[in-house]
Tab-separated table of C-alpha atoms in Angstrom:
chain	number	residue	atom	x	y	z
A	1	UNK	CA	0.080	-0.013	-0.104
A	2	UNK	CA	1.177	3.495	-0.856
A	3	UNK	CA	0.308	6.527	1.232
A	4	UNK	CA	0.928	10.075	0.292
A	5	UNK	CA	1.075	12.829	3.068
A	6	UNK	CA	0.488	16.580	2.257
A	7	UNK	CA	2.554	18.655	4.688
A	8	UNK	CA	5.755	17.761	6.738
A	9	UNK	CA	4.759	19.606	9.718
A	10	UNK	CA	3.938	18.225	13.265
A	11	UNK	CA	1.030	16.364	12.200
A	12	UNK	CA	2.014	15.221	8.637
A	13	UNK	CA	5.514	14.082	9.297
A	14	UNK	CA	4.527	12.316	12.487
A	15	UNK	CA	1.764	10.596	10.618
A	16	UNK	CA	4.085	9.649	7.787
A	17	UNK	CA	6.683	8.198	10.065
A	18	UNK	CA	4.210	6.070	11.850
A	19	UNK	CA	2.796	4.602	8.737
A	20	UNK	CA	6.175	4.212	6.960
A	21	UNK	CA	7.011	1.458	9.439
A	22	UNK	CA	4.694	-0.982	7.372
A	23	UNK	CA	3.569	1.137	4.251
A	24	UNK	CA	5.452	2.970	1.509
A	25	UNK	CA	4.893	6.704	2.322
A	26	UNK	CA	5.754	9.711	0.381
A	27	UNK	CA	5.543	13.103	2.251
A	28	UNK	CA	5.074	16.234	0.097
A	29	UNK	CA	6.058	19.853	1.279
A	30	UNK	CA	6.684	23.130	-0.384
A	31	UNK	CA	9.697	23.931	1.741
A	32	UNK	CA	12.928	22.492	0.225
A	33	UNK	CA	14.895	22.440	3.529
A	34	UNK	CA	12.180	20.274	5.132
A	35	UNK	CA	12.281	17.834	2.275
A	36	UNK	CA	16.089	17.607	2.495
A	37	UNK	CA	15.904	17.069	6.155
A	38	UNK	CA	13.530	14.167	6.030
A	39	UNK	CA	15.404	12.334	3.207
A	40	UNK	CA	18.530	12.715	5.365
A	41	UNK	CA	16.855	11.111	8.235
A	42	UNK	CA	16.510	14.173	10.245
A	43	UNK	CA	13.348	16.014	11.748
A	44	UNK	CA	12.944	19.646	10.683
A	45	UNK	CA	11.640	20.286	14.305
A	46	UNK	CA	11.981	19.191	17.847
A	47	UNK	CA	10.241	15.967	18.656
A	48	UNK	CA	12.494	13.447	20.687
A	49	UNK	CA	10.574	10.468	19.563
A	50	UNK	CA	10.242	11.463	15.952
A	51	UNK	CA	13.945	12.434	15.688
A	52	UNK	CA	14.926	8.985	17.078
A	53	UNK	CA	12.862	6.942	14.716
A	54	UNK	CA	13.913	8.980	11.719
A	55	UNK	CA	17.579	8.769	12.658
A	56	UNK	CA	17.439	4.921	13.038
A	57	UNK	CA	16.332	4.491	9.577
A	58	UNK	CA	14.401	1.362	8.097
A	59	UNK	CA	11.409	3.419	7.217
A	60	UNK	CA	9.919	3.188	3.728
A	61	UNK	CA	9.717	7.007	3.742
A	62	UNK	CA	10.658	9.683	1.195
A	63	UNK	CA	9.947	13.271	0.920
A	64	UNK	CA	9.325	15.350	-2.184
A	65	UNK	CA	8.403	18.690	-3.627
A	66	UNK	CA	6.458	17.001	-6.346
A	67	UNK	CA	2.877	16.606	-5.307
A	68	UNK	CA	1.608	15.266	-8.697
A	69	UNK	CA	3.985	12.249	-8.636
A	70	UNK	CA	3.290	11.616	-4.889
A	71	UNK	CA	-0.600	11.579	-5.334
A	72	UNK	CA	-0.695	9.658	-8.843
A	73	UNK	CA	-0.817	6.217	-7.425
A	74	UNK	CA	-1.484	6.553	-3.680
A	75	UNK	CA	-4.200	4.471	-2.018
A	76	UNK	CA	-4.659	7.162	0.529
A	77	UNK	CA	-3.669	10.855	0.474
A	78	UNK	CA	-3.565	12.397	3.874
A	79	UNK	CA	-3.804	16.129	4.095
A	80	UNK	CA	-1.936	17.770	7.030
A	81	UNK	CA	-1.312	21.241	5.594
A	82	UNK	CA	-1.758	24.384	7.827
A	83	UNK	CA	-5.022	26.074	8.211
A	84	UNK	CA	-4.307	29.360	10.001
A	85	UNK	CA	-7.016	31.345	11.465
A	86	UNK	CA	-7.810	34.374	9.419
A	87	UNK	CA	-8.951	37.245	11.786
A	88	UNK	CA	-10.403	39.145	8.967
A	89	UNK	CA	-12.663	36.619	7.622
A	90	UNK	CA	-13.240	35.219	11.160
A	91	UNK	CA	-12.599	31.801	9.745
A	92	UNK	CA	-9.716	29.197	9.032
A	93	UNK	CA	-7.747	29.682	5.892
A	94	UNK	CA	-8.507	26.352	4.197
A	95	UNK	CA	-6.924	27.262	0.783
A	96	UNK	CA	-3.875	24.922	1.312
A	97	UNK	CA	-6.289	22.032	1.821
A	98	UNK	CA	-8.241	22.857	-1.333
A	99	UNK	CA	-5.084	23.069	-3.390
A	100	UNK	CA	-4.243	19.596	-2.501
A	101	UNK	CA	-7.790	18.356	-3.086
A	102	UNK	CA	-7.813	19.936	-6.598
A	103	UNK	CA	-4.438	18.287	-7.332
A	104	UNK	CA	-5.416	14.880	-6.258
A	105	UNK	CA	-8.548	14.813	-8.221
A	106	UNK	CA	-6.710	15.750	-11.347
A	107	UNK	CA	-4.164	12.991	-11.045
A	108	UNK	CA	-5.847	10.304	-8.967
A	109	UNK	CA	-9.668	10.857	-8.696
A	110	UNK	CA	-10.308	7.260	-7.435
A	111	UNK	CA	-8.239	7.427	-4.314
A	112	UNK	CA	-9.401	8.414	-0.766
A	113	UNK	CA	-8.480	11.776	0.540
A	114	UNK	CA	-8.233	11.979	4.457
A	115	UNK	CA	-8.129	15.471	5.927
A	116	UNK	CA	-6.034	15.796	9.068
A	117	UNK	CA	-5.954	19.515	8.984
A	118	UNK	CA	-8.318	21.209	11.436
A	119	UNK	CA	-11.329	22.668	9.606
A	120	UNK	CA	-14.548	24.375	10.484
A	121	UNK	CA	-17.666	22.123	11.255
A	122	UNK	CA	-19.311	21.384	8.050
A	123	UNK	CA	-16.272	22.052	5.887
A	124	UNK	CA	-15.980	18.598	4.494
A	125	UNK	CA	-19.597	18.268	3.795
A	126	UNK	CA	-19.196	21.366	1.678
A	127	UNK	CA	-16.322	19.936	-0.095
A	128	UNK	CA	-18.095	16.721	-1.032
A	129	UNK	CA	-21.028	18.860	-2.478
A	130	UNK	CA	-18.589	21.078	-4.397
A	131	UNK	CA	-16.821	18.116	-6.006
A	132	UNK	CA	-19.820	15.785	-6.192
A	133	UNK	CA	-19.459	15.576	-9.998
A	134	UNK	CA	-15.735	14.599	-9.597
A	135	UNK	CA	-16.364	11.780	-7.251
A	136	UNK	CA	-14.248	13.031	-4.295
A	137	UNK	CA	-13.818	10.203	-1.857
A	138	UNK	CA	-13.303	12.131	1.417
A	139	UNK	CA	-12.610	11.274	5.090
A	140	UNK	CA	-11.909	13.511	8.181
A	141	UNK	CA	-9.773	12.177	10.930
A	142	UNK	CA	-8.987	14.562	13.793
A	143	UNK	CA	-5.551	14.663	15.341
A	144	UNK	CA	-5.056	14.951	19.075
A	145	UNK	CA	-1.274	15.451	19.245
A	146	UNK	CA	0.797	17.431	21.736
A	147	UNK	CA	3.495	19.791	20.599
A	148	UNK	CA	6.979	18.057	20.687
A	149	UNK	CA	5.232	14.726	21.442
A	150	UNK	CA	3.219	14.110	18.185
A	151	UNK	CA	4.750	10.704	17.272
A	152	UNK	CA	4.503	9.586	20.826
A	153	UNK	CA	0.858	10.441	20.833
A	154	UNK	CA	0.328	8.581	17.586
A	155	UNK	CA	2.013	5.434	19.102
A	156	UNK	CA	-0.053	5.629	22.164
A	157	UNK	CA	-3.246	7.369	20.954
A	158	UNK	CA	-6.149	8.252	23.359
A	159	UNK	CA	-8.543	7.484	20.634
A	160	UNK	CA	-8.951	7.027	16.839
A	161	UNK	CA	-11.687	8.926	15.101
A	162	UNK	CA	-12.572	8.870	11.408
A	163	UNK	CA	-15.646	10.623	9.887
A	164	UNK	CA	-17.093	9.887	6.582
A	165	UNK	CA	-20.240	9.784	4.536
A	166	UNK	CA	-22.520	6.628	4.891
A	167	UNK	CA	-21.011	5.068	1.793
A	168	UNK	CA	-17.443	5.722	2.842
A	169	UNK	CA	-17.561	3.762	6.239
A	170	UNK	CA	-15.730	0.795	4.889
A	171	UNK	CA	-12.968	2.929	3.760
A	172	UNK	CA	-13.172	4.864	7.138
A	173	UNK	CA	-12.832	1.581	8.901
A	174	UNK	CA	-9.840	0.639	6.667
A	175	UNK	CA	-7.950	3.864	7.583
A	176	UNK	CA	-8.811	3.366	11.269
A	177	UNK	CA	-7.146	0.052	11.028
A	178	UNK	CA	-3.997	1.548	9.596
A	179	UNK	CA	-3.843	3.891	12.683
A	180	UNK	CA	-4.449	0.894	15.035
A	181	UNK	CA	-1.715	-1.102	13.434
A	182	UNK	CA	0.694	1.833	13.923
A	183	UNK	CA	-0.021	2.102	17.511
A	184	UNK	CA	1.843	0.341	20.202
A	185	UNK	CA	-1.208	-0.026	22.497
A	186	UNK	CA	-3.926	-2.685	22.144
A	187	UNK	CA	-7.629	-2.000	22.153
A	188	UNK	CA	-7.316	1.766	21.299
A	189	UNK	CA	-10.797	3.177	21.458
A	190	UNK	CA	-12.060	3.745	17.860
A	191	UNK	CA	-15.150	5.707	16.677
A	192	UNK	CA	-16.423	6.018	13.179
A	193	UNK	CA	-18.921	8.909	12.621
A	194	UNK	CA	-20.118	11.453	10.144
A	195	UNK	CA	-17.887	14.046	8.677
A	196	UNK	CA	-19.214	17.061	10.643
A	197	UNK	CA	-19.456	15.176	13.876
A	198	UNK	CA	-15.731	14.268	13.582
A	199	UNK	CA	-14.935	17.990	12.857
A	200	UNK	CA	-16.917	18.958	15.921
A	201	UNK	CA	-15.063	16.482	18.217
A	202	UNK	CA	-11.737	18.314	17.289
A	203	UNK	CA	-12.931	21.865	17.994
A	204	UNK	CA	-14.884	21.104	21.038
A	205	UNK	CA	-12.049	18.909	22.537
A	206	UNK	CA	-9.463	21.671	22.091
A	207	UNK	CA	-11.972	24.306	23.388
A	208	UNK	CA	-12.466	22.161	26.526
A	209	UNK	CA	-8.626	22.104	26.994
A	210	UNK	CA	-8.635	25.737	26.708
A	211	UNK	CA	-11.440	26.127	29.177
A	212	UNK	CA	-9.545	23.910	31.750
A	213	UNK	CA	-6.402	26.050	31.210
A	214	UNK	CA	-8.459	29.283	31.703
A	215	UNK	CA	-10.127	27.935	34.819
A	216	UNK	CA	-6.996	27.226	36.608
A	217	UNK	CA	-5.454	30.605	35.272
A	218	UNK	CA	-8.479	32.531	36.855
A	219	UNK	CA	-8.066	30.509	40.033
A	220	UNK	CA	-4.444	31.670	40.213
A	221	UNK	CA	-5.259	35.220	39.262
A	222	UNK	CA	-7.708	35.263	42.368
A	223	UNK	CA	-5.279	33.706	44.602
A	224	UNK	CA	-2.426	36.045	43.606
A	225	UNK	CA	-4.390	39.146	44.171
A	226	UNK	CA	-6.082	37.967	47.539
A	227	UNK	CA	-2.669	36.719	48.796
A	228	UNK	CA	-3.308	33.130	48.760
A	229	UNK	CA	-1.103	30.154	47.944
A	230	UNK	CA	-2.290	28.736	44.543
A	231	UNK	CA	-0.674	25.368	44.902
A	232	UNK	CA	-2.678	23.857	47.965
A	233	UNK	CA	-5.870	25.190	46.476
A	234	UNK	CA	-5.234	23.344	43.118
A	235	UNK	CA	-4.138	20.287	44.928
A	236	UNK	CA	-7.193	20.210	47.100
A	237	UNK	CA	-9.503	20.575	44.086
A	238	UNK	CA	-7.775	17.915	42.016
A	239	UNK	CA	-8.382	15.167	44.497
A	240	UNK	CA	-11.840	15.095	43.421
A	241	UNK	CA	-11.892	12.270	40.850
A	242	UNK	CA	-14.241	14.090	38.751
A	243	UNK	CA	-11.775	16.848	38.334
A	244	UNK	CA	-8.392	15.140	38.575
A	245	UNK	CA	-4.835	16.272	39.161
A	246	UNK	CA	-3.798	16.897	35.546
A	247	UNK	CA	-3.754	19.715	33.106
A	248	UNK	CA	-3.821	22.207	35.946
A	249	UNK	CA	-0.606	24.149	35.965
A	250	UNK	CA	-1.213	27.971	35.690
A	251	UNK	CA	0.365	29.687	32.768
A	252	UNK	CA	0.472	33.057	30.970
A	253	UNK	CA	-2.498	31.849	29.004
A	254	UNK	CA	-3.294	29.071	26.414
A	255	UNK	CA	-1.330	29.390	23.141
A	256	UNK	CA	0.548	27.358	20.577
A	257	UNK	CA	-0.713	26.504	17.145
A	258	UNK	CA	-4.073	24.861	18.016
A	259	UNK	CA	-5.896	26.167	20.978
A	260	UNK	CA	-6.102	29.925	20.129
A	261	UNK	CA	-7.210	29.381	16.605
A	262	UNK	CA	-9.607	26.358	17.411
A	263	UNK	CA	-11.373	28.387	20.175
A	264	UNK	CA	-11.982	31.230	17.880
A	265	UNK	CA	-13.136	29.001	14.913
A	266	UNK	CA	-15.618	27.263	17.229
A	267	UNK	CA	-16.901	30.574	18.328
A	268	UNK	CA	-17.504	31.730	14.695
A	269	UNK	CA	-19.156	28.321	13.898
A	270	UNK	CA	-21.829	29.087	16.648
A	271	UNK	CA	-23.009	31.803	14.580
A	272	UNK	CA	-26.575	32.401	15.818
A	273	UNK	CA	-26.528	29.427	18.093
A	274	UNK	CA	-27.014	30.572	21.853
A	275	UNK	CA	-23.738	30.489	23.889
A	276	UNK	CA	-21.895	32.175	26.715
A	277	UNK	CA	-19.227	29.838	27.641
A	278	UNK	CA	-17.223	29.905	24.329
A	279	UNK	CA	-16.927	33.462	23.996
A	280	UNK	CA	-15.960	33.744	27.655
A	281	UNK	CA	-12.945	31.213	27.175
A	282	UNK	CA	-11.668	33.331	24.252
A	283	UNK	CA	-11.957	36.538	26.358
A	284	UNK	CA	-10.677	34.956	29.462
A	285	UNK	CA	-7.302	34.343	27.510
A	286	UNK	CA	-6.961	37.939	26.678
A	287	UNK	CA	-7.768	38.946	30.295
A	288	UNK	CA	-4.997	36.602	31.754
A	289	UNK	CA	-2.410	38.189	29.452
A	290	UNK	CA	-3.497	41.668	30.596
A	291	UNK	CA	-3.243	40.672	34.278
A	292	UNK	CA	0.196	39.146	33.805
A	293	UNK	CA	1.554	42.309	32.081
A	294	UNK	CA	0.293	44.462	34.907
A	295	UNK	CA	1.850	42.147	37.616
A	296	UNK	CA	5.102	42.520	35.669
A	297	UNK	CA	4.834	46.369	35.433
A	298	UNK	CA	4.093	46.497	39.045
A	299	UNK	CA	7.214	44.687	39.816
A	300	UNK	CA	9.301	46.885	37.475
A	301	UNK	CA	8.131	49.853	39.328
A	302	UNK	CA	7.984	52.201	36.357
A	303	UNK	CA	11.524	51.715	35.211
A	304	UNK	CA	13.983	49.228	34.110
A	305	UNK	CA	14.289	46.269	31.578
A	306	UNK	CA	11.930	43.191	31.372
A	307	UNK	CA	13.725	40.145	30.299
A	308	UNK	CA	11.586	37.429	28.588
A	309	UNK	CA	13.060	33.863	29.212
A	310	UNK	CA	12.085	31.864	26.260
A	311	UNK	CA	9.376	32.340	23.706
A	312	UNK	CA	8.323	28.767	23.640
A	313	UNK	CA	5.065	27.479	24.981
A	314	UNK	CA	6.589	24.150	26.231
A	315	UNK	CA	9.738	22.681	27.711
A	316	UNK	CA	11.638	20.900	25.081
A	317	UNK	CA	9.936	22.488	22.182
A	318	UNK	CA	11.447	24.767	19.523
A	319	UNK	CA	8.153	26.221	18.391
A	320	UNK	CA	6.894	29.503	19.760
A	321	UNK	CA	4.155	30.230	17.204
A	322	UNK	CA	1.340	32.042	18.968
A	323	UNK	CA	2.989	31.463	22.373
A	324	UNK	CA	1.164	33.236	25.161
A	325	UNK	CA	4.259	35.161	26.255
A	326	UNK	CA	4.282	37.016	22.945
A	327	UNK	CA	0.857	38.570	23.856
A	328	UNK	CA	2.276	39.580	27.409
A	329	UNK	CA	5.398	41.059	25.462
A	330	UNK	CA	3.101	43.089	23.148
A	331	UNK	CA	1.099	44.654	26.110
A	332	UNK	CA	4.447	45.364	28.037
A	333	UNK	CA	5.910	47.312	24.878
A	334	UNK	CA	2.634	49.056	24.530
A	335	UNK	CA	2.884	50.331	28.141
A	336	UNK	CA	6.254	51.614	27.335
A	337	UNK	CA	8.598	48.957	28.914
A	338	UNK	CA	11.839	48.089	27.531
A	339	UNK	CA	11.932	44.231	26.635
A	340	UNK	CA	14.829	42.086	25.970
A	341	UNK	CA	14.553	38.325	24.916
A	342	UNK	CA	16.561	35.063	25.710
A	343	UNK	CA	15.866	32.663	23.013
A	344	UNK	CA	18.548	30.377	21.792
A	345	UNK	CA	16.575	29.324	18.600
A	346	UNK	CA	16.997	32.845	17.454
A	347	UNK	CA	20.439	34.505	16.624
A	348	UNK	CA	22.093	36.513	19.238
A	349	UNK	CA	21.930	40.143	18.534
A	350	UNK	CA	18.986	39.746	16.387
A	351	UNK	CA	15.570	41.448	16.796
A	352	UNK	CA	12.276	39.756	17.646
A	353	UNK	CA	9.150	41.984	17.366
A	354	UNK	CA	11.196	45.183	18.112
A	355	UNK	CA	13.013	43.361	21.093
A	356	UNK	CA	16.680	42.594	21.107
A	357	UNK	CA	17.702	39.067	21.512
A	358	UNK	CA	20.407	38.529	24.221
A	359	UNK	CA	21.497	34.915	24.239
A	360	UNK	CA	24.628	35.222	26.432
A	361	UNK	CA	22.690	33.936	29.700
A	362	UNK	CA	24.875	35.941	32.063
A	363	UNK	CA	24.399	39.265	30.288
A	364	UNK	CA	20.564	38.596	29.930
A	365	UNK	CA	20.418	38.025	33.724
A	366	UNK	CA	22.502	41.161	34.554
A	367	UNK	CA	20.474	43.536	32.194
A	368	UNK	CA	17.101	42.247	33.270
A	369	UNK	CA	15.353	43.932	36.231
A	370	UNK	CA	12.378	41.581	36.007
A	371	UNK	CA	12.558	38.227	34.193
A	372	UNK	CA	9.365	36.788	32.838
A	373	UNK	CA	9.077	32.945	32.396
A	374	UNK	CA	6.048	31.142	31.371
A	375	UNK	CA	7.866	27.942	32.274
A	376	UNK	CA	10.530	28.085	34.970
A	377	UNK	CA	14.085	26.749	34.235
A	378	UNK	CA	16.785	25.726	36.744
A	379	UNK	CA	19.126	28.028	34.777
A	380	UNK	CA	17.214	30.895	36.425
A	381	UNK	CA	18.075	29.702	40.081
A	382	UNK	CA	20.888	32.171	40.564
A	383	UNK	CA	18.379	35.156	39.871
A	384	UNK	CA	15.308	33.657	41.443
A	385	UNK	CA	14.421	37.014	43.058
A	386	UNK	CA	14.150	38.608	39.707
A	387	UNK	CA	11.962	35.995	38.122
A	388	UNK	CA	8.080	36.292	37.666
A	389	UNK	CA	6.409	33.160	36.748
A	390	UNK	CA	3.190	31.275	37.585
A	391	UNK	CA	4.757	27.810	36.888
A	392	UNK	CA	3.383	26.514	40.130
A	393	UNK	CA	4.098	22.824	39.529
A	394	UNK	CA	7.311	23.433	37.252
A	395	UNK	CA	5.988	21.265	34.411
A	396	UNK	CA	3.896	21.816	31.171
């Protein structure tokens, strides 16, 4: 069986690597450096499990810039291209998905397209209607992958979900079987459902995660302003088995690639449907960043330099796209604060959003009057009195 994967990002490359253990897989990307990295057995981004498996070799995997050849004889084409949120349209930009679908229909109209990219509820049904005369065979299978742990989450999936039209259920089952075969766990919960229902699972799941983050952040805001110790409050709450002691560490707000855009997309999908909670989650995240910025400014006392320690959202990641600390930085700069950044993935002496990058850690510590860290690092122990963080449990 041959599988083509469009997109060598977190989702696409992890999916390609998983399946290349027992299928022939060709991954397509428009960035030449990514293609070269994959063909050399290197991951273009940080993911320890993925890096290890790629470096070991033995995978039936190749990367290419040529989508036409990759899709021409593929049994499945998995689409994992970016669908960034467009604030002007108040909707996901799905143009990259449509470009792949068009190309596949031109060169291999009988194959099955599986969309992994996150899309609005109802999007896949709309595609089926639009391409009804061209016989589009379409499935939607949401991903539930953590940043920098994507392959690990595919090897040990919490669940496998595949959506399709009634006449595509056999094909949906076949694709689900491929994912189960790739997993190292037995008896992975598997659900087959309609296209729109599968789309809704993705958006509602991520919005619930954003809700949980927002809840513990608002608890932390209350505790900090009231002079309470956040940690025992959260620990006491978490002992209720209906709540649990997980995903409860305060932060500067939810961020990363998925949660900000998925919550906004779900809110847009509600349209005229009555709601209060979804909009409150989106607003709560903005409120948290405002609060954090005000706390930092209070510590600064009206003068001095704010040092931002790392732009990444999570420990062990090299991705800082849409990280919450960037929102805090923007507010600090708007309020007139001088900000410097310590971020080893950027060039020392470069500039990030108008803030100089200082990657000599000793110089960074010396120049910073207040150091802001979304996630604490032992490297800051020597200047702990300067550090402002809400990383209560010292974990992601």
